[in-house]
């Protein structure tokens, strides 16, 4: 009655009514005309269907949410395990790789994705380390052998000198031989030290304008007495004026190594030619000899440390087997390169390419 009275007074009212098992939402609206309120309209709407739907929805959520959570968790674990299984295999294989055995590889057949590229990069890194360790072990073994040779000679000379009393000339002969072996050891140790410092980047490189012609001329003049002592003709062919940006002492050592190498392995009566040229952007140093040459199968390794060719490059020349390795390092340090061409019994030619200043 209060609601109807309010509606008659022109006010809308709504209320909830329970009629037995039915819940109604009742809205009472006044009916008005020009003469005023003439009646009341009362409309009721049951919201049981909406309530049933909400209850069903809550029930579905209560059951479906835990199931969906379990399914999502299981699916995530499954997908994560499949995605991470290559990394797990990578980890297991990596644990088996040690400094003593770097021959193993992951060799995982994976798609070209992030994990696949990681595995490939890891294999490439192990390959580089394997090569580095192999060369280091070979270098150590070769250095030990090279040092043992003059030490054995020194010990032999000393034992021979101590076996019996000798005159002054006899002792001088022994000391001369000992002095020659000591000089050889000094050269070898100096070369080893230079290579070790070069590998670690400890050799300071001075970049300054260098007159290439002057460097080559100085190197040739220093070695001319050695060539004349072997009855060799050392020909120096002058080239154009070339200025390089580099370390003069290292460039001098580069030329000295190549010319000295040519003199050592060229028979008496032969010739060594040294020349240089330039094309505006790069300079070229060429050292040729008329020696026994180098067989094609040895050329790829001619710049390896301690590598020698038994017949053509004998130990009798007194070299340490490191000169060409040092020469290549000097050329590459200056942004250049060094090549060799040779034919047996027709001589050898070393060509150095260096960028001009």
Short mmCIF file of C-alpha atoms in Angstrom, two decimals:
data_model
loop_
_atom_site.label_atom_id
_atom_site.label_comp_id
_atom_site.label_asym_id
_atom_site.label_seq_id
_atom_site.Cartn_x
_atom_site.Cartn_y
_atom_site.Cartn_z
CA UNK A 1 0.00 0.00 0.00
CA UNK A 2 2.84 2.38 0.77
CA UNK A 3 4.29 1.73 -2.67
CA UNK A 4 0.96 2.29 -4.34
CA UNK A 5 0.39 5.44 -2.32
CA UNK A 6 3.79 6.72 -3.40
CA UNK A 7 2.99 5.89 -7.00
CA UNK A 8 -0.29 7.78 -6.77
CA UNK A 9 1.70 10.70 -5.53
CA UNK A 10 3.77 10.54 -8.75
CA UNK A 11 6.84 8.62 -7.46
CA UNK A 12 8.24 5.41 -9.00
CA UNK A 13 8.95 2.55 -6.64
CA UNK A 14 10.54 -0.87 -7.01
CA UNK A 15 10.84 -3.78 -4.62
CA UNK A 16 11.58 -7.47 -4.36
CA UNK A 17 8.74 -9.81 -3.56
CA UNK A 18 8.80 -13.50 -2.71
CA UNK A 19 5.69 -15.24 -3.91
CA UNK A 20 6.01 -18.82 -2.79
CA UNK A 21 9.03 -20.32 -4.58
CA UNK A 22 9.19 -17.46 -7.05
CA UNK A 23 11.28 -14.38 -6.47
CA UNK A 24 9.93 -11.29 -8.23
CA UNK A 25 11.38 -7.91 -8.84
CA UNK A 26 8.38 -5.55 -8.87
CA UNK A 27 8.37 -2.09 -10.40
CA UNK A 28 5.48 0.30 -9.66
CA UNK A 29 5.01 3.27 -11.97
CA UNK A 30 2.32 6.02 -11.77
CA UNK A 31 -0.01 6.61 -14.73
CA UNK A 32 -0.41 10.30 -15.25
CA UNK A 33 -2.50 12.48 -17.57
CA UNK A 34 -3.15 16.19 -17.86
CA UNK A 35 -5.57 15.87 -14.99
CA UNK A 36 -2.89 14.24 -12.79
CA UNK A 37 -2.28 10.70 -11.60
CA UNK A 38 -5.16 8.51 -12.64
CA UNK A 39 -3.73 5.11 -11.76
CA UNK A 40 -0.83 2.84 -10.97
CA UNK A 41 0.92 0.19 -13.12
CA UNK A 42 2.67 -2.61 -11.30
CA UNK A 43 4.98 -4.94 -13.24
CA UNK A 44 6.78 -7.95 -11.78
CA UNK A 45 9.69 -9.88 -13.31
CA UNK A 46 11.07 -13.12 -12.01
CA UNK A 47 14.93 -13.25 -11.80
CA UNK A 48 15.10 -16.96 -10.97
CA UNK A 49 16.53 -17.79 -14.42
CA UNK A 50 19.35 -15.28 -13.91
CA UNK A 51 20.03 -16.62 -10.44
CA UNK A 52 20.07 -20.20 -11.76
CA UNK A 53 22.46 -19.16 -14.52
CA UNK A 54 24.81 -17.46 -12.06
CA UNK A 55 24.75 -20.49 -9.78
CA UNK A 56 25.55 -22.77 -12.73
CA UNK A 57 28.34 -20.43 -13.82
CA UNK A 58 29.85 -20.40 -10.34
CA UNK A 59 29.67 -24.18 -10.25
CA UNK A 60 31.39 -24.45 -13.62
CA UNK A 61 34.12 -22.03 -12.48
CA UNK A 62 34.61 -23.97 -9.28
CA UNK A 63 35.15 -27.18 -11.21
CA UNK A 64 36.83 -25.89 -14.36
CA UNK A 65 39.39 -23.54 -12.81
CA UNK A 66 41.31 -26.24 -10.91
CA UNK A 67 41.18 -28.56 -13.92
CA UNK A 68 42.37 -25.78 -16.25
CA UNK A 69 45.15 -24.89 -13.80
CA UNK A 70 46.28 -28.51 -13.61
CA UNK A 71 46.17 -28.87 -17.41
CA UNK A 72 48.05 -25.61 -17.95
CA UNK A 73 50.69 -26.55 -15.40
CA UNK A 74 51.17 -30.00 -16.90
CA UNK A 75 51.28 -28.60 -20.42
CA UNK A 76 53.79 -25.94 -19.39
CA UNK A 77 56.03 -28.51 -17.75
CA UNK A 78 55.85 -30.74 -20.84
CA UNK A 79 56.60 -27.92 -23.27
CA UNK A 80 59.36 -26.54 -21.06
CA UNK A 81 61.00 -29.97 -20.77
CA UNK A 82 60.91 -30.40 -24.54
CA UNK A 83 62.29 -26.91 -25.09
CA UNK A 84 65.05 -27.31 -22.50
CA UNK A 85 66.03 -30.91 -23.26
CA UNK A 86 68.67 -29.81 -25.85
CA UNK A 87 70.22 -27.53 -23.24
CA UNK A 88 70.24 -30.44 -20.79
CA UNK A 89 72.00 -32.61 -23.37
CA UNK A 90 74.39 -29.75 -24.08
CA UNK A 91 75.20 -29.53 -20.37
CA UNK A 92 75.83 -33.27 -20.04
CA UNK A 93 78.19 -33.36 -23.02
CA UNK A 94 79.94 -30.15 -21.95
CA UNK A 95 80.76 -31.72 -18.58
CA UNK A 96 82.62 -34.51 -20.35
CA UNK A 97 84.84 -32.11 -22.29
CA UNK A 98 88.14 -31.37 -20.56
CA UNK A 99 91.43 -29.76 -21.52
CA UNK A 100 92.88 -33.26 -21.96
CA UNK A 101 90.17 -34.33 -24.40
CA UNK A 102 88.66 -31.65 -26.62
CA UNK A 103 87.75 -34.05 -29.43
CA UNK A 104 84.11 -34.43 -28.37
CA UNK A 105 81.41 -32.34 -29.99
CA UNK A 106 77.77 -31.76 -29.17
CA UNK A 107 76.75 -32.54 -32.75
CA UNK A 108 73.08 -31.98 -31.88
CA UNK A 109 70.65 -32.16 -34.77
CA UNK A 110 68.59 -29.12 -33.86
CA UNK A 111 66.55 -26.66 -35.90
CA UNK A 112 68.06 -23.30 -36.77
CA UNK A 113 66.69 -21.53 -33.71
CA UNK A 114 68.29 -19.94 -30.66
CA UNK A 115 69.22 -23.27 -29.04
CA UNK A 116 70.44 -24.74 -32.34
CA UNK A 117 72.70 -21.75 -32.99
CA UNK A 118 73.95 -21.93 -29.39
CA UNK A 119 74.93 -25.60 -29.85
CA UNK A 120 76.63 -24.84 -33.18
CA UNK A 121 78.53 -21.92 -31.67
CA UNK A 122 79.61 -24.12 -28.76
CA UNK A 123 80.96 -26.75 -31.17
CA UNK A 124 82.86 -24.08 -33.10
CA UNK A 125 84.34 -22.71 -29.87
CA UNK A 126 85.47 -26.20 -28.78
CA UNK A 127 87.03 -26.74 -32.21
CA UNK A 128 89.01 -23.51 -31.87
CA UNK A 129 90.11 -24.46 -28.36
CA UNK A 130 91.08 -27.93 -29.56
CA UNK A 131 93.22 -26.43 -32.31
CA UNK A 132 94.75 -23.94 -29.89
CA UNK A 133 95.61 -26.61 -27.31
CA UNK A 134 96.95 -28.89 -30.01
CA UNK A 135 99.23 -26.20 -31.36
CA UNK A 136 100.30 -25.27 -27.85
CA UNK A 137 101.23 -28.87 -27.06
CA UNK A 138 103.06 -29.19 -30.37
CA UNK A 139 104.84 -25.89 -29.76
CA UNK A 140 105.95 -27.02 -26.30
CA UNK A 141 107.19 -30.36 -27.63
CA UNK A 142 109.06 -28.71 -30.52
CA UNK A 143 110.58 -26.06 -28.25
CA UNK A 144 111.73 -28.75 -25.81
CA UNK A 145 113.31 -30.69 -28.66
CA UNK A 146 115.00 -27.62 -30.09
CA UNK A 147 116.43 -26.67 -26.70
CA UNK A 148 117.56 -30.23 -25.99
CA UNK A 149 119.63 -30.39 -29.18
CA UNK A 150 122.12 -27.60 -28.34
CA UNK A 151 122.17 -28.67 -24.69
CA UNK A 152 123.12 -32.21 -25.75
CA UNK A 153 125.83 -30.78 -28.01
CA UNK A 154 127.15 -28.62 -25.15
CA UNK A 155 127.27 -31.60 -22.82
CA UNK A 156 129.04 -33.69 -25.44
CA UNK A 157 131.64 -31.02 -26.06
CA UNK A 158 132.25 -30.61 -22.34
CA UNK A 159 132.60 -34.36 -21.79
CA UNK A 160 135.06 -34.67 -24.67
CA UNK A 161 137.11 -31.77 -23.30
CA UNK A 162 137.24 -33.35 -19.84
CA UNK A 163 138.30 -36.83 -21.01
CA UNK A 164 141.96 -35.82 -21.33
CA UNK A 165 144.24 -32.86 -21.00
CA UNK A 166 144.50 -30.70 -24.09
CA UNK A 167 146.70 -27.92 -25.32
CA UNK A 168 145.45 -24.35 -25.66
CA UNK A 169 144.39 -24.86 -29.28
CA UNK A 170 142.34 -27.90 -28.31
CA UNK A 171 140.49 -26.01 -25.62
CA UNK A 172 139.93 -23.11 -27.99
CA UNK A 173 138.36 -25.49 -30.49
CA UNK A 174 136.01 -26.87 -27.85
CA UNK A 175 135.10 -23.40 -26.60
CA UNK A 176 134.43 -22.26 -30.17
CA UNK A 177 131.98 -25.12 -30.66
CA UNK A 178 130.38 -24.40 -27.28
CA UNK A 179 130.09 -20.72 -28.15
CA UNK A 180 128.35 -21.58 -31.43
CA UNK A 181 125.79 -23.73 -29.61
CA UNK A 182 125.25 -21.01 -27.00
CA UNK A 183 124.62 -18.49 -29.79
CA UNK A 184 122.10 -20.87 -31.30
CA UNK A 185 120.34 -21.22 -27.96
CA UNK A 186 120.27 -17.45 -27.51
CA UNK A 187 118.65 -17.00 -30.93
CA UNK A 188 116.13 -19.73 -30.20
CA UNK A 189 115.18 -18.38 -26.79
CA UNK A 190 114.89 -14.86 -28.19
CA UNK A 191 112.58 -16.11 -30.94
CA UNK A 192 110.49 -18.06 -28.45
CA UNK A 193 110.20 -15.00 -26.25
CA UNK A 194 109.14 -12.83 -29.18
CA UNK A 195 106.48 -15.32 -30.25
CA UNK A 196 105.18 -15.69 -26.69
CA UNK A 197 104.95 -11.93 -26.30
CA UNK A 198 103.32 -11.63 -29.71
CA UNK A 199 100.69 -14.24 -28.83
CA UNK A 200 99.84 -12.39 -25.64
CA UNK A 201 99.83 -8.97 -27.35
CA UNK A 202 102.66 -7.65 -25.18
CA UNK A 203 104.87 -6.39 -27.99
CA UNK A 204 104.22 -2.65 -28.41
CA UNK A 205 103.72 -1.66 -32.04
CA UNK A 206 104.94 1.82 -32.96
CA UNK A 207 103.02 3.40 -35.82
CA UNK A 208 105.18 5.96 -37.56
CA UNK A 209 106.11 6.81 -41.17
CA UNK A 210 108.71 4.31 -42.41
CA UNK A 211 110.78 4.57 -45.60
CA UNK A 212 110.43 1.05 -46.99
CA UNK A 213 113.36 1.41 -49.39
CA UNK A 214 115.67 2.44 -46.55
CA UNK A 215 114.57 -0.54 -44.43
CA UNK A 216 115.18 -3.03 -47.25
CA UNK A 217 118.55 -1.47 -48.13
CA UNK A 218 119.70 -1.63 -44.50
CA UNK A 219 118.66 -5.29 -44.23
CA UNK A 220 120.48 -6.20 -47.44
CA UNK A 221 123.67 -4.44 -46.36
CA UNK A 222 123.64 -6.19 -42.98
CA UNK A 223 123.42 -9.61 -44.65
CA UNK A 224 125.74 -8.94 -47.61
CA UNK A 225 128.83 -10.29 -45.74
CA UNK A 226 126.98 -13.55 -45.05
CA UNK A 227 126.08 -13.84 -48.74
CA UNK A 228 129.64 -13.15 -49.84
CA UNK A 229 130.94 -15.75 -47.36
CA UNK A 230 128.82 -18.36 -49.18
CA UNK A 231 129.86 -17.05 -52.60
CA UNK A 232 126.32 -15.86 -53.29
CA UNK A 233 125.24 -12.87 -55.35
CA UNK A 234 122.91 -10.60 -53.39
CA UNK A 235 121.14 -8.31 -55.84
CA UNK A 236 119.14 -5.35 -54.57
CA UNK A 237 116.85 -3.81 -57.17
CA UNK A 238 115.73 -0.35 -56.17
CA UNK A 239 112.02 0.41 -56.28
CA UNK A 240 109.91 3.56 -55.94
CA UNK A 241 109.72 5.71 -52.83
CA UNK A 242 107.24 4.03 -50.49
CA UNK A 243 106.20 5.21 -47.05
CA UNK A 244 104.50 2.81 -44.65
CA UNK A 245 102.83 3.42 -41.30
CA UNK A 246 104.41 0.84 -39.06
CA UNK A 247 107.16 -0.21 -36.69
CA UNK A 248 110.54 0.25 -38.34
CA UNK A 249 112.34 -2.30 -36.13
CA UNK A 250 109.74 -5.00 -36.81
CA UNK A 251 109.71 -4.32 -40.55
CA UNK A 252 113.50 -4.53 -40.57
CA UNK A 253 113.30 -7.87 -38.76
CA UNK A 254 110.78 -9.08 -41.35
CA UNK A 255 113.10 -8.34 -44.25
CA UNK A 256 116.14 -9.70 -42.39
CA UNK A 257 114.35 -12.99 -41.72
CA UNK A 258 113.36 -13.46 -45.36
CA UNK A 259 116.76 -12.52 -46.82
CA UNK A 260 118.65 -14.55 -44.20
CA UNK A 261 116.40 -17.53 -44.95
CA UNK A 262 117.17 -17.22 -48.67
CA UNK A 263 120.92 -17.00 -48.02
CA UNK A 264 120.96 -20.04 -45.73
CA UNK A 265 119.26 -22.37 -48.19
CA UNK A 266 120.81 -21.20 -51.46
CA UNK A 267 123.84 -23.26 -52.57
CA UNK A 268 127.18 -21.62 -53.23
CA UNK A 269 127.27 -19.80 -56.53
CA UNK A 270 123.57 -18.97 -56.46
CA UNK A 271 121.83 -15.63 -56.22
CA UNK A 272 119.31 -13.85 -53.99
CA UNK A 273 117.19 -11.03 -55.42
CA UNK A 274 115.45 -8.42 -53.26
CA UNK A 275 113.12 -5.78 -54.67
CA UNK A 276 110.05 -3.78 -53.80
CA UNK A 277 107.21 -2.03 -55.64
CA UNK A 278 103.96 -0.15 -54.93
CA UNK A 279 100.63 0.48 -56.64
CA UNK A 280 99.45 3.45 -54.59
CA UNK A 281 97.44 1.52 -52.01
CA UNK A 282 99.83 -1.31 -51.12
CA UNK A 283 103.52 -2.06 -51.18
CA UNK A 284 105.10 -5.35 -52.18
CA UNK A 285 108.41 -6.82 -51.02
CA UNK A 286 109.80 -9.70 -53.08
CA UNK A 287 112.68 -11.97 -51.98
CA UNK A 288 113.71 -14.64 -54.50
CA UNK A 289 116.49 -17.22 -54.43
CA UNK A 290 117.94 -19.89 -56.69
CA UNK A 291 117.92 -22.55 -54.01
CA UNK A 292 116.57 -26.12 -54.14
CA UNK A 293 112.97 -24.93 -53.84
CA UNK A 294 110.12 -26.37 -51.81
CA UNK A 295 107.81 -29.20 -52.80
CA UNK A 296 104.12 -28.29 -53.16
CA UNK A 297 103.02 -30.50 -50.25
CA UNK A 298 105.21 -28.51 -47.85
CA UNK A 299 104.12 -25.02 -48.86
CA UNK A 300 100.91 -24.88 -46.73
CA UNK A 301 102.97 -25.52 -43.57
CA UNK A 302 106.08 -23.51 -44.35
CA UNK A 303 105.02 -20.76 -41.90
CA UNK A 304 104.26 -23.17 -39.03
CA UNK A 305 106.49 -22.89 -36.01
CA UNK A 306 109.51 -25.22 -36.04
CA UNK A 307 108.44 -26.69 -39.36
CA UNK A 308 111.38 -27.76 -41.51
CA UNK A 309 111.85 -29.71 -44.69
CA UNK A 310 114.45 -32.37 -44.05
CA UNK A 311 116.40 -32.11 -47.30
CA UNK A 312 115.86 -28.58 -48.54
CA UNK A 313 115.69 -26.95 -45.11
CA UNK A 314 118.20 -28.80 -43.00
CA UNK A 315 119.19 -27.98 -39.47
CA UNK A 316 122.73 -27.35 -40.66
CA UNK A 317 121.78 -23.81 -41.55
CA UNK A 318 121.51 -23.01 -37.87
CA UNK A 319 117.99 -21.66 -38.07
CA UNK A 320 115.50 -22.00 -35.24
CA UNK A 321 112.52 -22.81 -37.44
CA UNK A 322 110.73 -19.70 -36.17
CA UNK A 323 111.87 -17.00 -38.57
CA UNK A 324 109.06 -17.43 -41.08
CA UNK A 325 106.46 -17.64 -38.31
CA UNK A 326 107.72 -14.36 -36.90
CA UNK A 327 107.74 -12.82 -40.38
CA UNK A 328 104.12 -13.77 -40.97
CA UNK A 329 103.13 -12.33 -37.58
CA UNK A 330 104.88 -9.03 -38.39
CA UNK A 331 103.17 -8.80 -41.78
CA UNK A 332 99.71 -9.56 -40.34
CA UNK A 333 100.27 -7.12 -37.46
CA UNK A 334 100.80 -4.38 -40.04
CA UNK A 335 97.59 -5.33 -41.84
CA UNK A 336 99.39 -7.24 -44.60
CA UNK A 337 100.11 -10.79 -45.66
CA UNK A 338 102.95 -12.98 -46.88
CA UNK A 339 102.86 -15.60 -49.64
CA UNK A 340 105.33 -18.10 -51.00
CA UNK A 341 105.73 -19.71 -54.41
CA UNK A 342 108.32 -22.36 -55.15
CA UNK A 343 109.28 -25.18 -57.46
CA UNK A 344 111.82 -27.89 -56.67
CA UNK A 345 115.25 -27.09 -58.16
CA UNK A 346 114.00 -23.72 -59.45
CA UNK A 347 114.10 -21.55 -56.34
CA UNK A 348 111.66 -19.91 -53.97
CA UNK A 349 110.01 -16.49 -53.86
CA UNK A 350 108.48 -14.84 -50.80
CA UNK A 351 106.12 -11.93 -51.44
CA UNK A 352 105.03 -9.57 -48.65
CA UNK A 353 102.02 -7.30 -49.14
CA UNK A 354 101.78 -4.26 -46.87
CA UNK A 355 99.30 -1.35 -46.95
CA UNK A 356 100.81 2.01 -47.82
CA UNK A 357 100.53 4.97 -45.46
#
